[in-house]
Short mmCIF file of C-alpha atoms in Angstrom, two decimals:
data_model
loop_
_atom_site.label_atom_id
_atom_site.label_comp_id
_atom_site.label_asym_id
_atom_site.label_seq_id
_atom_site.Cartn_x
_atom_site.Cartn_y
_atom_site.Cartn_z
CA UNK E 1 0.25 0.13 -0.14
CA UNK E 2 1.62 3.27 -1.68
CA UNK E 3 0.10 6.09 0.41
CA UNK E 4 0.98 9.73 -0.32
CA UNK E 5 3.68 10.08 2.62
CA UNK E 6 5.73 7.41 1.75
CA UNK E 7 7.66 6.39 -1.21
CA UNK E 8 6.12 5.15 -4.63
CA UNK E 9 7.30 1.05 -3.86
CA UNK E 10 10.06 0.12 -6.50
CA UNK E 11 9.32 -2.98 -8.78
CA UNK E 12 5.49 -3.80 -8.79
CA UNK E 13 5.01 -7.42 -10.06
CA UNK E 14 2.50 -9.41 -11.77
CA UNK E 15 3.42 -12.30 -8.05
CA UNK E 16 0.92 -10.64 -5.91
CA UNK E 17 4.06 -8.04 -4.27
CA UNK E 18 6.17 -5.33 -4.66
CA UNK E 19 9.72 -4.89 -3.17
CA UNK E 20 11.35 -1.39 -1.59
CA UNK E 21 13.06 0.23 0.97
CA UNK E 22 12.86 -0.17 4.27
CA UNK E 23 11.45 2.06 6.38
CA UNK E 24 12.05 2.32 10.57
CA UNK E 25 8.30 1.68 11.22
CA UNK E 26 8.60 -1.78 9.67
CA UNK E 27 11.59 -2.78 12.10
CA UNK E 28 8.91 -4.59 14.31
CA UNK E 29 7.84 -6.86 11.29
CA UNK E 30 11.25 -7.36 10.15
CA UNK E 31 11.77 -9.41 13.46
CA UNK E 32 8.21 -10.94 13.78
CA UNK E 33 9.23 -12.86 9.92
CA UNK E 34 12.95 -13.42 11.41
CA UNK E 35 12.09 -14.62 14.57
CA UNK E 36 11.16 -18.50 13.36
CA UNK E 37 14.50 -18.20 11.47
CA UNK E 38 16.58 -17.75 14.81
CA UNK E 39 14.50 -20.46 16.73
CA UNK E 40 15.48 -22.56 13.59
CA UNK E 41 19.22 -21.34 13.31
CA UNK E 42 18.86 -20.49 10.38
CA UNK E 43 19.33 -16.48 11.87
CA UNK E 44 21.23 -15.09 14.44
CA UNK E 45 19.27 -13.48 16.02
CA UNK E 46 19.26 -9.48 16.52
CA UNK E 47 18.58 -6.82 19.46
CA UNK E 48 15.78 -4.65 18.11
CA UNK E 49 18.29 -1.01 18.14
CA UNK E 50 20.58 -3.48 15.24
CA UNK E 51 18.00 -3.67 13.07
CA UNK E 52 17.13 0.44 14.17
CA UNK E 53 20.51 0.67 13.33
CA UNK E 54 20.75 -0.56 10.35
CA UNK E 55 17.28 -0.37 8.63
CA UNK E 56 18.70 1.93 5.20
CA UNK E 57 20.57 -1.40 4.27
CA UNK E 58 16.87 -3.55 4.10
CA UNK E 59 15.16 -3.89 1.60
CA UNK E 60 11.57 -5.76 2.12
CA UNK E 61 9.22 -7.59 0.33
CA UNK E 62 4.91 -6.72 0.86
CA UNK E 63 2.35 -8.35 -0.70
CA UNK E 64 -1.17 -6.49 -1.68
CA UNK E 65 -2.19 -5.93 1.67
CA UNK E 66 0.80 -4.26 2.74
CA UNK E 67 1.36 -7.33 4.87
CA UNK E 68 5.57 -8.04 4.88
CA UNK E 69 6.04 -11.52 3.53
CA UNK E 70 10.26 -11.00 3.46
CA UNK E 71 13.56 -8.74 4.09
CA UNK E 72 17.38 -9.08 3.42
CA UNK E 73 19.84 -6.05 3.63
CA UNK E 74 23.31 -5.06 1.35
CA UNK E 75 25.71 -4.16 4.35
CA UNK E 76 29.03 -3.10 2.89
CA UNK E 77 31.96 -4.70 3.66
CA UNK E 78 35.33 -3.56 1.52
CA UNK E 79 35.17 -1.13 -1.34
CA UNK E 80 34.54 -4.06 -3.75
CA UNK E 81 32.72 -6.67 -1.13
CA UNK E 82 29.53 -6.46 0.81
CA UNK E 83 27.18 -8.95 2.57
CA UNK E 84 24.20 -9.76 1.94
CA UNK E 85 22.76 -10.32 5.46
CA UNK E 86 18.96 -11.12 7.32
CA UNK E 87 17.02 -12.40 3.95
CA UNK E 88 14.38 -14.47 4.75
CA UNK E 89 10.49 -14.84 3.59
CA UNK E 90 7.76 -16.26 5.08
CA UNK E 91 7.33 -19.43 4.40
CA UNK E 92 3.97 -19.29 2.54
CA UNK E 93 5.25 -17.05 0.25
CA UNK E 94 8.78 -20.01 -0.49
CA UNK E 95 8.70 -20.38 -3.83
CA UNK E 96 6.99 -17.66 -5.16
CA UNK E 97 9.75 -15.39 -6.33
CA UNK E 98 9.78 -13.22 -3.80
CA UNK E 99 13.93 -14.10 -2.38
CA UNK E 100 14.61 -14.06 -5.92
CA UNK E 101 13.45 -10.58 -5.96
CA UNK E 102 15.00 -9.49 -2.79
CA UNK E 103 18.57 -10.60 -3.57
CA UNK E 104 17.92 -9.18 -7.88
CA UNK E 105 16.91 -5.93 -6.12
CA UNK E 106 20.38 -6.67 -3.04
CA UNK E 107 22.18 -6.56 -6.79
CA UNK E 108 20.83 -3.61 -7.79
CA UNK E 109 21.82 -1.77 -5.11
CA UNK E 110 24.96 -3.16 -5.10
CA UNK E 111 26.17 -2.69 -9.09
CA UNK E 112 24.88 0.80 -8.07
CA UNK E 113 27.53 1.85 -4.96
CA UNK E 114 30.25 0.37 -7.29
CA UNK E 115 30.94 -3.23 -5.56
CA UNK E 116 31.44 -6.78 -7.93
CA UNK E 117 31.23 -8.83 -4.89
CA UNK E 118 28.43 -10.58 -2.62
CA UNK E 119 29.57 -12.62 -0.05
CA UNK E 120 26.73 -14.56 1.64
CA UNK E 121 26.92 -17.09 4.63
CA UNK E 122 23.74 -19.74 4.67
CA UNK E 123 22.18 -23.21 5.02
CA UNK E 124 20.42 -22.08 1.55
CA UNK E 125 23.35 -23.48 -0.52
CA UNK E 126 21.15 -24.04 -3.31
CA UNK E 127 19.37 -20.78 -3.10
CA UNK E 128 22.29 -19.15 -3.92
CA UNK E 129 23.85 -21.16 -5.87
CA UNK E 130 21.08 -21.48 -8.63
CA UNK E 131 21.98 -17.13 -8.17
CA UNK E 132 25.23 -17.11 -9.58
CA UNK E 133 26.63 -17.75 -5.18
CA UNK E 134 29.89 -19.93 -5.88
CA UNK E 135 31.97 -21.40 -2.60
CA UNK E 136 34.60 -19.28 -1.15
CA UNK E 137 36.32 -22.82 0.53
CA UNK E 138 39.31 -21.84 2.00
CA UNK E 139 40.15 -18.18 -0.59
CA UNK E 140 41.65 -16.03 0.97
CA UNK E 141 42.20 -12.23 0.63
CA UNK E 142 44.96 -10.35 -0.54
CA UNK E 143 46.66 -9.61 2.95
CA UNK E 144 46.64 -5.26 3.00
CA UNK E 145 42.75 -6.16 2.08
CA UNK E 146 42.05 -8.94 5.53
CA UNK E 147 44.92 -6.29 7.30
CA UNK E 148 42.38 -4.18 7.18
CA UNK E 149 38.88 -6.32 7.18
CA UNK E 150 40.24 -7.72 10.74
CA UNK E 151 40.12 -4.32 12.13
CA UNK E 152 36.15 -4.89 12.09
CA UNK E 153 34.19 -5.31 15.31
CA UNK E 154 30.98 -6.73 12.45
CA UNK E 155 30.93 -10.53 12.84
CA UNK E 156 30.18 -10.64 9.33
CA UNK E 157 33.76 -8.91 8.13
CA UNK E 158 34.98 -11.99 10.84
CA UNK E 159 32.58 -14.61 8.81
CA UNK E 160 34.62 -13.65 5.86
CA UNK E 161 37.46 -13.78 7.03
CA UNK E 162 36.61 -17.41 8.75
CA UNK E 163 38.54 -15.60 11.82
CA UNK E 164 38.61 -18.52 15.14
CA UNK E 165 36.19 -16.11 17.09
CA UNK E 166 33.28 -16.98 15.16
CA UNK E 167 33.03 -20.42 14.52
CA UNK E 168 29.82 -21.01 16.73
CA UNK E 169 28.28 -18.73 14.00
CA UNK E 170 29.67 -20.95 10.93
CA UNK E 171 29.19 -24.28 11.96
CA UNK E 172 26.69 -25.48 9.21
CA UNK E 173 26.53 -22.66 6.97
CA UNK E 174 28.65 -22.01 3.72
CA UNK E 175 31.04 -19.18 2.28
CA UNK E 176 29.82 -18.12 -0.53
CA UNK E 177 30.61 -15.07 -3.32
CA UNK E 178 29.29 -14.16 -6.06
CA UNK E 179 31.24 -11.44 -8.74
CA UNK E 180 28.68 -9.50 -10.25
#
């Protein structure tokens, strides 16, 4: 639903949903959408303040009735690199193109920012593989870049670097990378 004070959805689809930039008013709905995945240990839990601090990184999908049905975030990590974070779709909308539409929009955002690589840490290897991501394996980064990234306090950066302090976050997950 679009009101005169809200920006218009960015890509109306014929699939019954739109993808748009998240607003602060979406944060409680994002948390509700993500909570079941946190309970199943698919996503890491985050405090409300973390969602508010990063709301500008999020895109959301909503159905024709204005219900939030998906979300995803793009977190810039370096001059050419960003992480796809918190990509989640409501169970009733799985397999209907919501995740693919969110990922496509995040990739568009990454290109607009001049980024050339996207990282994700995921259990959903099939989904990301079908969308051009590949298992990073033991891939390492340039030593100079590593020296800078290792200074970050961001858990996603530590996961990208495969640092020992985040091993509990990465168990069972696959580190994947896509070149844009």
